[in-house]
Structure formats: C-alpha cells, structure tokens
Amino acid sequence: MCGIVGYVGMRTAAPILLEGLRRLEYRGYDSAGLAILPEDGPLVVRKRQGRIDHGLAPLVADFPAPGLAGIGHTRWATHGPPSDANSHPHADASGRIAIVHNGVIENFDRLKERLRAEGHEFLSDTDTEVLAHLIGRERAALAAEVGPPGELLVRAVSRALREVIGTYGLAVVSADAPGLVVAARRGSPLIVGIGDGEHFVASDAAALVSHTREVVYLNDYDVVAIRADGIQVTNLGTDTARVQISRLEFDAEAAERGKFPHFMLKEIFEQPTTVRNALRGRLDFDEATPRFGGLNMTLAELRGVDRIVVAACGTSWHAGLVAEYLFEEFAHLPTEVEYASEFRYRNAPLDKSTLLLVITQSGETADTLAGLREARRRGHRVLAICNVVGSTIAREADGGIYLHAGPEIGVASTKAFTSQVTVLTLLALLMGRIRQLSSSRGLQLMRALEAVPEQLEEILALDGQIAAIARKYHQARDFFFVGRQYQFPVALEGALKLKEISYLHAEGYPAAELKHGPIAMIDEHTPTIVLAPADALIEKTASNLQEIKARKGPVILITTRGHDRLASMADDVLFLPPTLDPIQPLLTVLPLQLLAYHIAVLRGCDVDKPRNLAKSVTVE
Ligand code: G6P
C-alpha cells in the first residue's frame, strides 16, 4: 500500500528519498513522486506513474532536484486511477506547499465542494489534493500572524486536520519554511527516524533501517515538526505528546535479498530459523507447558476464558483457521474465526469470558485494527499475534505474542504464516495445559514442535523436486488443493499462494467436499494437490484421491515418508518427515509455498510485487 519517506539534514535529499521509496516498493504501488525543498526558491515536484526505475528515477536523473529536505511517496490508487496527475506529492493553490498522504479522507468531497466555492481549482481526482488545498487555505488564513514560518505551517496543518474525517499518515513541506518537514498520523503508521544532524520520517521501518535504528513511533493525532537538529511532537487530541525513542529490531541486511533472486524465496528458506525464533524461550519442559512474556493475563484470567473469537485477514486468517482446530483439540474451547472485515461490522455477541485474538503480520491491517478497537470499546480483552514490533495493533492490544520472524518483504506471506501457526500452537497448548491436557501429551507436542525447524530443513531439500513438478504443471489454468481437518486451512493457504503470485485460478477445499460440486471441474488438465500426511484420516483422504483419479485428474500428493501404497496412486509425490497431526500444518504448507513460487517464476510473474496486491492493507 502507499508509502511515505521524508528527510531533513545535511545531505542531498533526492537520492535518500529514492532509496527509501525503493525499500517500500514491496508494499505495492502504481506511481511514485517526491517534493524537494530547496534552500530558497520554489518547491521542486517530480512524479510519475509506474515503477520507480522506469518513471520517477529517470525523471529525477534528467531534471535533478537539489535540496537538503524533502518528501517522497509511492501511491496505490484509491481515489482516481493511476496517472501522473493523481500521483503524490500534491500542491496547494499557491504551489508553495506540497503533501504526501497515506489513508483515505472520507469527507473529501464535501471539503472539495466548499473549497471550489471559494475559487480553488483541482488538478487531480485525489482526496490528498483536497487536503493540500485545505492546509494552504489555513496557512493563508494565518498570513497576518507573526511567528516563525515553521510554527505557522505546523498550526496550519493542525487546523486543517481538525476538519478531516478519515485516516492519514502524511508529510508536508512548504517553500516558506525551509529545513522543515511536518508529519502527522491518524490510523496510518508513521515512524520518525533519528539520525546525527538529520531526521527521517517513513510509513515503514524498512525505509529507515539503512540510516538509523533509533525511532519514534507516532501515535494517532500526533503532529511532528522535523528539522535537521531535532523533532517536536504535539498531539491534536491531548495537546501533550508522549515521545519515546525505541530501537528497531532488525537491521538493513534483514531487509535485503542477499543471494536469493526474490524476497519470497529468501523468506521461505528462512523458516527453520523463524520457527526456531518463535519457539525460543517459550518451551518449559519441566512444567510441560509453553510460557509467554507479553500476554498480560494471569493463568486465572486465561482459565476464565470460555470462548475464543479470532479476527484476521488473508494468510493470517488461514493461520486462525488452524488455531480453531488447535484450541478445540487441546483446550476444548469453542473457537470462531472471522474475517476481520466482517467481524468489525457485525454485532457479534461477545460475552465477558470471550477472548478476542487478532492475528496480523504487519500489525497495521485496517480491518483487523478496527475489529480490535471495536472489541476494546465494548470492554473485551484483545490479544494480538503480531510480527511488526511497535506496530499500531501491537501497541493497542491488551497483550500479545510477537513472532520475531524479522521483516517480511515478499507480498505473499510465507514465514509469517509458519510463525503464526507455531505461536498459536503454543498458545493452544498453554490453554490446554491449564485445563484438561495431560503433561505427557503436552510434552509430546512440545517435542514435536521442537523438531520442526530441522524437519523444515529436510523439506527445503526437496526444492529441486518441487521445481520439477512446477515445470510439469505450470501451463495448467485451474488447480485444486484439498485436505481434511488440520490440512483444510493449509489447502486454502496453498491455493491463496498460487493465486496471489501466479494469477492462476486455484481453490482450496475440504477433501470430502470436492464431490459436492467442484469435482465437476476435474479433468486431465486440472491438477489437484492432495494433502494427505499420515494422520487419523489418511485412509479417508485416500478415497478422495481415488475419486479424482477416476476422473483422470492429475494428483500431486503430499504425504508422509513410508506411505508408498498411497503414493502409487498419485502422479507426483512429495514425502515429508513424520510428526503429530496438530503439527502437520507447519510441514505441509512449505511445499505449497515453493510450488506457488516456482510456478509463478516459470510464468514470468513478478513474484515479490504481484499485480494489484499490497503487503499491508491500510485501507478498509
Ligand atoms: C494483505 C497481504 C496478505 C496478508 C493480509 C493480512 O492482503 O497481501 O499477504 O495475509 O494482507 O495482513 P496482516 O499484516 O494483517 O497479516
């Protein structure tokens, strides 16, 4: 989704902004631009539709933009199609103020009408341009006031924002206030980076890590004046602001591809390490129970929970579906898994002993955040399972568990999923151990979890074989993924991976459900990936496999080593190491990630930046 970068310091701003924007490319965008504040003279605005390397970068090379301060933006279209005119930055009526903005101004049409009546003319379809004009109008209204131009700009921004309904993360520069970037947030993340004689602002830590690891996470309604020698934060709501300097957990290297051709492949191969990190320090073998530092709930409070509602989107929602089986099996806790976008608008009855669990890699997904806020407003406790430290959801939840998976850059989520499932398995185990789950079963499950990182290494060694299967089937147009029980959510996730990055039609189904309709689509051109590890239902899944074969459907079987009889029925087979049923999703998903990856590469798709998708969806 849209990205923001800003810089004020002693260095030429344009290359720093371009580098920052490149680091935000993974979030998804369709155009890019920047505004440079020269030491004197008019603002320089450069913007172009398309990828940075084909649009903005050559434009800046042809028409350099000198200056030591500026703002930059990658846009993911919401109001108006991708075009040069709709790209950010947008200027006010005077052309002396420029802004970049993430989020959605909901009352922009009413504000636009009012401004039009006052004589303002607009060059784009965007809500952002309206905000630029509004700030310009407020600045003009302060023209008679005396005071440093920087202070007047901060006041103008604050006054304009009081009229705005909606969400924003924004950065503003004005030719009348050299050496100053004003930034503000409500509902859209913004982080200030603290350097030595220079300061940065960005919507995502990935744009900051190559410069500094000291950051300030802005809170909603914060307005910050950023200069080379310091920052000054005020809050529109409380008039006072909490400024706390935090340290970014990851370094620049973690946000780089290294020897891998794509971030997605790098992240798939990181999973032995990331699952180990998710388990680290959380397995107490003496007590046969997991332990967490950040839940902020006593065992008595956790015992008092009698129902769990999970709200999440996309891949995180699939991790929630695995958790449904886990909570029910280990702790006998009724669990419902909701799309956050549906949950937030339903008047779902939650009683006092219901626990809301939100799952989110980014910690910024708008619908998940809104679900959390709604539940908290009604007095419910919310736990978050989150990867990005310091993200809005991590900060607003009552407690939670971090994944510690490091930055996930590939738009198609991979390592976050396995870390989410690992952490959810631990949480379900804890809930079970404080209820009826025996210590021997607890220990057995914990040992199986501990073995997962090495087993993932073994599965990664199948990469060549998976690439060969991809070569065989990459021309197919439709794919089915089927599995039962714990494998059903994995089937959904496998289908989602393929759709996201290869644009092929893929559907996940419970294996037995295929015959209630979708089997009509099975023919010799439609491969089905059958997830049938050695679990309690392997024989039942084997019957479903035969139903597919009877319709001449090619079958790619994923099963456990030693199941040769089942393998003989399939066209292609991948053998995985054995584990317990509830731990299987952590193993079976990995070949599906690799299969989707190789198919997408063979089809010439841009794996890390799939069309129309964004890494972090901060609009509803
Ligand atoms: C986007 C991403 C998905 C992700 C979903 C939820 O759609 O493209 O990969 O699963 O958002 O994101 P979250 O950060 O809340 O897990």
XYZ file of C-alpha atoms and ligand atoms in Angstrom:
636
model
C 0.000 0.000 0.000
C 1.099 3.662 -0.242
C 4.445 4.540 1.289
C 5.901 7.747 2.714
C 9.513 8.843 3.178
C 10.776 12.225 4.350
C 14.244 13.620 5.022
C 15.784 16.735 6.589
C 19.536 17.012 7.105
C 22.883 17.911 5.590
C 22.797 15.569 2.614
C 21.110 15.939 -0.763
C 17.597 14.678 -0.133
C 16.598 13.247 -3.545
C 18.837 10.128 -3.563
C 17.893 9.354 0.050
C 14.201 9.655 -0.770
C 14.563 7.491 -3.887
C 16.393 4.809 -1.930
C 13.718 4.906 0.773
C 10.951 4.624 -1.827
C 12.676 1.618 -3.387
C 12.681 -0.068 0.002
C 8.928 0.481 0.176
C 8.263 -0.953 -3.286
C 7.378 -4.319 -1.794
C 4.268 -2.847 -0.208
C 2.684 -2.500 -3.653
C 2.301 0.760 -5.618
C 1.459 2.136 -9.040
C 3.192 5.532 -9.086
C 5.847 7.465 -7.223
C 6.881 11.037 -6.602
C 8.860 13.453 -4.499
C 8.948 17.111 -3.498
C 12.258 18.753 -2.675
C 12.598 21.823 -0.555
C 15.459 23.966 -1.898
C 17.249 26.305 0.462
C 15.458 29.123 -1.293
C 13.202 29.301 -4.283
C 10.149 27.296 -5.292
C 9.431 23.657 -4.436
C 10.558 21.050 -6.930
C 7.977 18.331 -7.527
C 8.749 15.233 -9.651
C 6.170 12.469 -10.027
C 5.342 9.701 -12.448
C 3.006 6.814 -12.892
C 4.701 3.388 -12.990
C 7.633 1.690 -11.334
C 10.325 3.896 -9.780
C 13.041 2.573 -12.074
C 11.073 3.352 -15.223
C 9.268 6.510 -14.118
C 10.447 8.616 -11.211
C 14.169 7.710 -11.148
C 14.886 8.642 -14.814
C 12.809 11.805 -14.359
C 14.908 12.860 -11.370
C 18.087 11.978 -13.282
C 17.018 14.159 -16.241
C 15.750 17.024 -14.089
C 17.776 16.982 -10.864
C 16.142 18.276 -7.718
C 18.738 19.759 -5.357
C 17.885 20.464 -1.712
C 18.540 19.084 1.748
C 14.945 18.326 2.707
C 12.023 16.663 1.006
C 9.210 14.140 0.993
C 8.519 11.126 -1.220
C 5.631 8.784 -1.877
C 4.652 5.519 -3.525
C 0.937 5.512 -4.392
C -1.526 2.626 -4.506
C -4.593 4.105 -6.189
C -7.737 4.672 -4.133
C -9.274 7.948 -5.412
C -8.767 8.114 -9.166
C -6.813 5.727 -11.399
C -3.006 5.546 -11.526
C -1.749 8.573 -13.516
C 0.928 11.260 -13.329
C -1.668 13.801 -12.177
C -3.023 11.598 -9.394
C 0.472 10.719 -8.120
C 1.693 12.386 -4.943
C 3.004 14.912 -3.890
C 0.060 17.258 -4.354
C 0.391 21.014 -4.068
C -1.933 23.627 -2.555
C -3.412 26.532 -4.534
C -0.279 28.670 -4.068
C 2.028 25.872 -5.248
C 4.229 26.626 -2.229
C 3.036 23.728 -0.078
C 3.287 20.047 -1.067
C 1.988 16.979 0.709
C 2.157 13.196 0.516
C -0.566 11.162 2.165
C -1.495 7.584 3.029
C -5.034 6.710 4.059
C -8.453 7.954 2.995
C -10.084 11.348 3.654
C -13.728 10.329 3.932
C -15.262 13.816 3.785
C -13.055 14.931 0.895
C -15.990 15.560 -1.468
C -17.689 17.987 0.918
C -14.394 19.740 1.621
C -13.709 19.900 -2.128
C -17.090 21.476 -2.835
C -16.505 24.100 -0.180
C -13.034 24.889 -1.487
C -14.331 25.052 -5.062
C -16.941 27.576 -3.969
C -14.060 29.646 -2.617
C -12.344 29.512 -6.015
C -9.949 26.586 -5.598
C -9.198 24.557 -8.716
C -8.099 20.937 -8.639
C -5.797 19.063 -10.989
C -6.388 15.503 -9.767
C -9.142 13.151 -8.603
C -7.484 12.570 -5.247
C -8.608 13.217 -1.707
C -4.996 14.215 -0.966
C -5.075 17.256 -3.219
C -8.104 18.484 -1.278
C -6.117 18.148 1.930
C -3.210 20.063 0.347
C -5.561 22.925 -0.543
C -7.090 22.863 2.907
C -3.661 23.215 4.516
C -2.821 26.004 2.067
C -6.065 27.783 2.930
C -5.352 27.570 6.665
C -1.817 28.807 6.094
C -3.169 31.779 4.128
C -5.611 32.498 6.954
C -2.631 32.770 9.317
C -0.811 35.164 6.975
C -1.391 38.137 9.226
C 0.008 36.338 12.297
C 3.561 36.911 13.362
C 5.764 33.968 14.196
C 8.384 31.715 12.671
C 7.109 30.313 9.331
C 7.704 26.746 10.589
C 5.394 27.267 13.542
C 2.731 28.751 11.288
C 2.958 25.719 8.996
C 2.505 23.336 11.945
C -0.520 25.375 13.051
C -1.981 25.359 9.539
C -1.583 21.568 9.284
C -3.180 21.086 12.710
C -6.111 23.362 11.850
C -6.716 21.561 8.554
C -6.579 18.146 10.199
C -9.267 19.134 12.672
C -11.652 19.381 9.702
C -10.779 16.000 8.305
C -12.743 12.776 8.781
C -10.811 9.669 7.847
C -7.320 8.314 8.127
C -3.984 9.797 7.316
C -0.274 9.416 7.593
C 1.136 12.489 5.912
C 4.188 14.651 5.374
C 4.155 18.293 4.332
C 6.792 20.758 3.121
C 6.456 24.441 2.373
C 8.721 26.751 0.393
C 8.100 29.318 3.162
C 9.547 27.046 5.864
C 12.941 25.779 4.676
C 14.524 22.872 6.542
C 11.215 21.610 7.902
C 9.028 18.581 7.246
C 5.725 18.422 9.127
C 4.251 14.946 9.561
C 1.046 13.708 11.182
C -0.829 10.480 11.638
C -4.244 9.102 12.353
C -4.823 5.429 11.631
C -1.949 5.119 9.172
C 1.509 4.290 10.516
C 4.334 6.809 10.642
C 7.758 6.468 12.231
C 10.355 9.187 12.793
C 13.977 8.096 12.387
C 16.587 9.885 14.490
C 19.995 10.396 12.923
C 23.031 12.505 13.694
C 22.248 16.010 12.430
C 19.496 14.572 10.259
C 15.995 13.166 10.709
C 13.761 10.899 8.680
C 10.122 10.015 8.579
C 8.618 6.911 6.966
C 5.483 4.847 6.959
C 7.513 1.664 7.327
C 10.732 0.893 9.196
C 12.154 -0.761 6.062
C 12.794 2.733 4.630
C 14.771 3.780 7.715
C 16.974 0.828 8.654
C 19.869 1.693 6.374
C 20.151 5.094 8.123
C 19.229 4.625 11.766
C 17.760 2.182 14.250
C 16.611 4.855 16.712
C 12.979 5.634 16.037
C 9.867 7.262 17.472
C 6.564 5.568 16.645
C 3.996 8.333 16.262
C 0.602 7.941 17.930
C -2.746 8.848 16.449
C -3.295 12.625 16.265
C 0.434 13.362 16.684
C 1.759 16.242 14.604
C 5.535 16.453 14.433
C 7.870 19.182 13.223
C 11.001 17.515 11.884
C 14.198 19.505 11.447
C 17.853 18.542 10.985
C 18.628 19.216 14.638
C 15.537 17.841 16.357
C 11.867 16.958 16.401
C 8.923 18.472 18.205
C 5.752 16.454 18.706
C 2.318 17.789 19.683
C -0.930 15.876 19.853
C -4.156 17.248 18.399
C -6.243 15.454 20.997
C -4.366 15.886 24.224
C -2.104 18.810 23.311
C 0.740 16.969 25.018
C 2.629 14.146 23.371
C 4.499 11.112 24.617
C 7.799 10.820 22.816
C 9.545 7.562 23.390
C 12.638 6.527 21.485
C 12.624 2.837 20.504
C 15.219 0.673 18.826
C 14.366 -1.131 15.618
C 14.728 -4.884 15.993
C 16.085 -5.592 12.556
C 18.991 -4.229 10.594
C 19.382 -3.261 6.954
C 20.598 -6.739 5.988
C 17.363 -8.342 7.154
C 15.525 -6.192 4.620
C 17.788 -7.258 1.745
C 17.531 -10.216 -0.631
C 21.094 -11.470 -0.230
C 21.863 -14.390 -2.533
C 18.201 -15.113 -3.309
C 16.568 -13.965 -6.560
C 13.381 -12.979 -4.687
C 12.422 -11.980 -1.154
C 9.731 -14.642 -1.197
C 12.275 -17.424 -1.760
C 14.578 -15.968 0.886
C 11.705 -15.904 3.359
C 10.639 -19.473 2.532
C 14.201 -20.605 3.235
C 14.338 -18.618 6.480
C 11.576 -20.717 8.034
C 13.745 -23.163 10.001
C 15.229 -20.091 11.710
C 11.992 -18.136 12.101
C 10.117 -21.092 13.601
C 13.050 -21.589 15.983
C 12.789 -17.895 16.920
C 9.056 -18.248 17.556
C 9.742 -21.148 19.945
C 12.792 -19.638 21.613
C 12.465 -19.379 25.399
C 8.812 -20.396 25.272
C 9.039 -24.140 25.987
C 9.114 -25.071 29.663
C 9.797 -28.821 29.620
C 9.823 -29.099 33.435
C 6.208 -27.964 33.612
C 5.319 -29.429 30.210
C 3.806 -26.080 29.192
C 4.631 -23.110 26.999
C 5.312 -19.708 28.581
C 4.905 -16.205 27.208
C 6.163 -12.866 28.431
C 3.643 -10.464 26.934
C 0.167 -11.917 27.388
C -0.604 -9.602 30.305
C -3.142 -12.139 31.586
C -2.804 -14.290 34.681
C -3.376 -18.039 34.494
C -6.626 -17.493 36.415
C -7.777 -14.997 33.774
C -6.803 -17.380 30.971
C -8.699 -20.163 32.722
C -11.741 -17.874 32.849
C -11.882 -17.675 29.031
C -14.656 -19.902 27.722
C -14.750 -18.890 24.071
C -12.267 -17.529 21.577
C -13.042 -15.353 18.575
C -10.253 -14.888 16.048
C -10.299 -11.921 13.647
C -7.773 -11.639 10.810
C -7.362 -11.204 7.045
C -5.681 -13.158 4.253
C -2.965 -15.581 5.253
C -3.336 -14.586 8.898
C -6.971 -15.691 8.677
C -5.787 -19.096 7.477
C -3.462 -19.329 10.487
C -6.569 -18.556 12.573
C -8.393 -21.489 10.961
C -5.575 -23.825 12.013
C -5.904 -22.360 15.517
C -9.600 -23.240 15.603
C -8.696 -26.938 15.389
C -5.884 -26.473 17.921
C -7.948 -24.670 20.583
C -10.745 -27.173 20.250
C -8.491 -30.215 20.402
C -6.122 -29.098 23.176
C -8.365 -26.936 25.338
C -11.946 -27.819 24.317
C -12.534 -24.116 23.776
C -15.236 -23.163 21.263
C -13.471 -21.027 18.668
C -14.820 -18.934 15.810
C -12.643 -17.491 13.096
C -13.888 -14.345 11.409
C -12.705 -12.238 8.510
C -11.828 -9.007 10.305
C -13.700 -7.013 7.637
C -16.912 -8.882 8.508
C -16.351 -9.078 12.236
C -15.978 -5.330 12.663
C -19.431 -4.551 11.235
C -21.332 -7.453 12.777
C -22.883 -7.027 16.141
C -21.308 -10.325 17.181
C -22.382 -11.257 20.695
C -19.239 -11.403 22.793
C -19.712 -12.070 26.474
C -17.393 -11.289 29.338
C -15.456 -14.527 29.085
C -14.850 -14.267 25.328
C -11.279 -13.574 24.309
C -10.654 -11.800 21.015
C -7.486 -12.859 19.288
C -6.294 -10.773 16.354
C -3.633 -12.194 14.062
C -1.640 -9.893 11.815
C 1.822 -9.930 10.345
C 2.042 -6.172 9.781
C 0.063 -5.021 12.789
C -1.462 -2.335 10.541
C -4.263 -4.027 8.565
C -7.137 -1.546 8.709
C -9.975 -4.047 9.181
C -8.125 -6.017 11.845
C -7.301 -2.811 13.684
C -10.926 -1.697 13.518
C -12.067 -5.094 14.888
C -9.647 -4.735 17.781
C -10.847 -1.218 18.557
C -14.493 -2.210 18.410
C -13.969 -5.123 20.809
C -11.940 -2.999 23.219
C -14.567 -0.276 23.110
C -17.044 -2.850 24.340
C -14.715 -3.762 27.182
C -13.304 -7.012 25.829
C -9.778 -8.091 26.221
C -7.833 -8.409 22.974
C -4.637 -10.347 22.425
C -2.616 -9.767 19.268
C -0.336 -12.147 17.459
C 1.838 -9.833 15.508
C 5.181 -9.655 13.738
C 5.989 -5.954 13.454
C 7.212 -4.675 16.791
C 5.756 -1.295 17.701
C 3.003 -1.522 15.068
C -0.371 0.018 15.841
C -2.088 -3.276 16.661
C 0.821 -4.432 18.824
C 0.537 -1.211 20.789
C -3.232 -1.072 21.104
C -3.836 -4.708 22.131
C -4.067 -5.609 25.818
C -1.323 -8.143 25.385
C 0.083 -10.473 22.834
C 2.784 -12.559 21.328
C 5.392 -11.376 18.860
C 6.524 -13.686 16.062
C 10.136 -12.417 15.932
C 10.241 -13.502 12.283
C 12.073 -10.382 11.064
C 10.775 -8.201 8.231
C 8.600 -9.991 5.705
C 9.025 -8.212 2.384
C 7.510 -10.663 -0.149
C 3.868 -9.703 -0.630
C 2.825 -13.355 -0.449
C 3.175 -14.181 3.229
C 5.226 -17.310 3.990
C 7.414 -17.191 7.073
C 4.809 -15.159 8.949
C 2.289 -17.980 8.442
C 4.509 -20.692 9.911
C 5.481 -18.426 12.804
C 1.824 -17.584 13.452
C 0.894 -21.265 13.465
C 3.841 -22.044 15.768
C 2.818 -19.368 18.247
C -0.859 -20.353 18.039
C 0.078 -23.992 18.709
C 1.940 -22.823 21.813
C -0.979 -20.687 22.943
C -3.469 -23.530 22.433
C -1.144 -25.844 24.333
C -0.981 -23.390 27.217
C -4.776 -23.093 27.237
C -4.959 -26.886 27.213
C -2.399 -27.380 29.965
C -4.309 -25.087 32.339
C -7.422 -27.141 31.585
C -7.507 -30.852 30.840
C -4.482 -31.622 28.650
C -2.143 -34.141 30.337
C 1.506 -33.344 30.940
C 2.556 -36.365 28.856
C 0.569 -35.115 25.839
C 1.909 -31.618 26.471
C 5.483 -32.904 26.428
C 4.873 -34.973 23.324
C 3.546 -31.953 21.442
C 6.346 -29.703 22.652
C 8.965 -32.224 21.491
C 7.257 -32.446 18.118
C 7.339 -28.636 17.855
C 10.982 -28.546 18.799
C 11.767 -30.937 15.941
C 10.018 -28.753 13.336
C 12.949 -26.478 12.346
C 15.104 -29.465 11.369
C 12.219 -31.085 9.554
C 11.720 -27.863 7.610
C 15.382 -28.084 6.545
C 14.646 -31.573 5.207
C 11.639 -30.320 3.268
C 13.623 -27.412 1.815
C 15.970 -30.024 0.368
C 13.022 -31.121 -1.832
C 13.157 -27.777 -3.631
C 14.599 -29.296 -6.845
C 11.856 -31.908 -6.936
C 9.188 -29.264 -6.347
C 10.637 -27.117 -9.146
C 10.357 -30.149 -11.474
C 6.675 -30.611 -10.525
C 6.151 -26.902 -11.206
C 7.654 -27.323 -14.691
C 5.262 -30.176 -15.391
C 2.107 -28.296 -14.381
C 2.797 -24.580 -14.827
C 0.708 -24.397 -18.009
C -2.480 -25.581 -16.270
C -5.163 -22.911 -15.754
C -7.003 -24.347 -12.747
C -5.739 -26.041 -9.599
C -7.461 -27.613 -6.618
C -5.944 -28.053 -3.175
C -7.656 -30.482 -0.822
C -7.111 -31.728 2.716
C -9.069 -32.721 5.797
C -9.088 -31.315 9.341
C -5.731 -29.629 10.023
C -4.964 -29.844 6.313
C -8.064 -27.946 5.208
C -6.712 -24.480 6.158
C -3.379 -25.466 4.611
C -5.212 -26.279 1.366
C -6.778 -22.799 1.453
C -3.384 -21.243 2.072
C -1.755 -23.226 -0.756
C -4.460 -22.042 -3.175
C -4.077 -18.438 -1.996
C -0.304 -18.515 -2.550
C -0.780 -19.705 -6.124
C -3.495 -17.127 -6.892
C -1.540 -14.237 -5.400
C 1.673 -14.632 -7.333
C 0.833 -16.598 -10.489
C -2.699 -15.240 -11.193
C -3.952 -18.780 -11.791
C -7.321 -19.983 -10.672
C -6.870 -22.097 -7.551
C -9.326 -23.286 -4.946
C -8.875 -24.925 -1.590
C -11.476 -27.399 -0.351
C -12.036 -29.886 2.430
C -11.178 -33.129 0.608
C -14.598 -34.707 1.103
C -16.403 -31.600 -0.142
C -14.966 -31.902 -3.643
C -17.668 -34.350 -4.655
C -20.400 -31.847 -3.744
C -19.757 -29.730 -6.800
C -16.170 -28.885 -7.684
C -15.392 -32.401 -8.898
C -17.392 -31.446 -11.992
C -14.379 -29.359 -12.998
C -11.835 -32.163 -12.664
C -10.374 -33.441 -15.944
C -6.946 -34.386 -17.264
C -5.909 -30.705 -17.422
C -6.836 -29.812 -13.842
C -4.253 -30.851 -11.236
C -5.214 -31.374 -7.605
C -2.764 -31.111 -4.755
C -3.855 -33.677 -2.179
C -2.618 -33.087 1.354
C -2.611 -36.496 2.982
C 0.074 -36.750 5.645
C -0.059 -39.778 7.944
C -2.835 -38.538 10.216
C -6.016 -40.026 11.634
C -7.874 -39.510 8.370
C -5.319 -40.622 5.821
C -7.483 -43.526 4.601
C -10.466 -41.228 4.070
C -8.326 -38.758 2.115
C -7.023 -41.700 0.065
C -10.611 -42.395 -1.070
C -10.953 -38.770 -2.160
C -7.724 -39.125 -4.111
C -9.209 -42.106 -5.960
C -12.330 -40.098 -6.801
C -10.080 -37.556 -8.520
C -8.070 -40.221 -10.338
C -11.310 -41.831 -11.570
C -11.987 -38.506 -13.394
C -8.486 -38.545 -14.904
C -7.385 -35.620 -12.727
C -3.612 -35.395 -12.213
C -2.758 -35.684 -8.491
C 0.226 -34.198 -6.713
C 0.317 -35.953 -3.368
C 1.914 -34.605 -0.223
C 2.245 -37.366 2.299
C 4.485 -38.800 4.992
C 7.561 -40.904 4.270
C 6.726 -44.602 4.085
C 3.249 -44.270 2.591
C 4.211 -45.874 -0.678
C 0.841 -47.522 -1.339
C -0.890 -44.147 -1.343
C 1.957 -42.714 -3.409
C 1.456 -45.313 -6.103
C -1.997 -43.821 -6.832
C -0.646 -40.328 -7.462
C 1.076 -38.802 -10.490
C 3.649 -36.974 -8.405
C 4.507 -37.281 -4.766
C 6.433 -35.426 -2.111
C 7.363 -37.320 1.038
C 7.617 -35.345 4.276
C 9.055 -36.350 7.668
C 6.569 -37.738 10.212
C 5.056 -35.645 13.010
C 1.900 -35.438 15.144
C -1.407 -34.484 13.479
C -1.691 -30.974 15.020
C 1.888 -30.137 13.992
C 1.440 -31.245 10.362
C 0.351 -27.813 9.003
C 3.811 -26.443 9.784
C 5.336 -29.032 7.458
C 2.756 -29.446 4.705
C 2.481 -25.729 3.897
C 6.134 -25.410 2.935
C 6.000 -27.449 -0.322
C 2.906 -25.441 -1.314
C 4.802 -22.176 -0.877
C 7.648 -23.484 -3.031
C 5.273 -24.862 -5.655
C 3.497 -21.493 -5.971
C 6.874 -19.739 -6.131
C 8.265 -21.911 -8.932
C 5.058 -21.808 -10.970
C 4.980 -18.001 -10.737
C 8.631 -17.727 -11.810
C 8.042 -20.083 -14.752
C 5.071 -17.992 -15.819
C 7.213 -14.854 -15.750
C 5.300 -13.191 -12.905
C 6.788 -10.537 -10.639
C 6.852 -12.728 -7.532
C 7.684 -10.070 -4.958
C 5.372 -7.440 -6.386
C 2.285 -9.201 -7.690
C -0.189 -7.071 -9.592
C -2.982 -5.330 -7.669
C -1.779 -6.534 -4.267
C -0.323 -4.692 -1.331
C 1.712 -6.052 1.536
C -0.047 -4.129 4.198
C -3.650 -3.147 3.558
C -4.217 0.042 5.481
C -7.496 0.984 3.785
C -10.830 -0.687 4.532
C -2.542 -8.416 2.585
C -1.336 -9.245 2.220
C -1.524 -10.678 2.689
C -1.828 -10.699 4.179
C -3.040 -9.823 4.521
C -3.198 -9.644 6.021
O -3.614 -8.796 1.807
O -1.097 -9.225 0.833
O -0.336 -11.417 2.457
O -2.053 -12.010 4.591
O -2.875 -8.519 3.972
O -2.096 -8.920 6.508
P -1.629 -8.897 8.003
O -0.439 -7.972 8.009
O -2.766 -8.377 8.822
O -1.269 -10.286 8.391
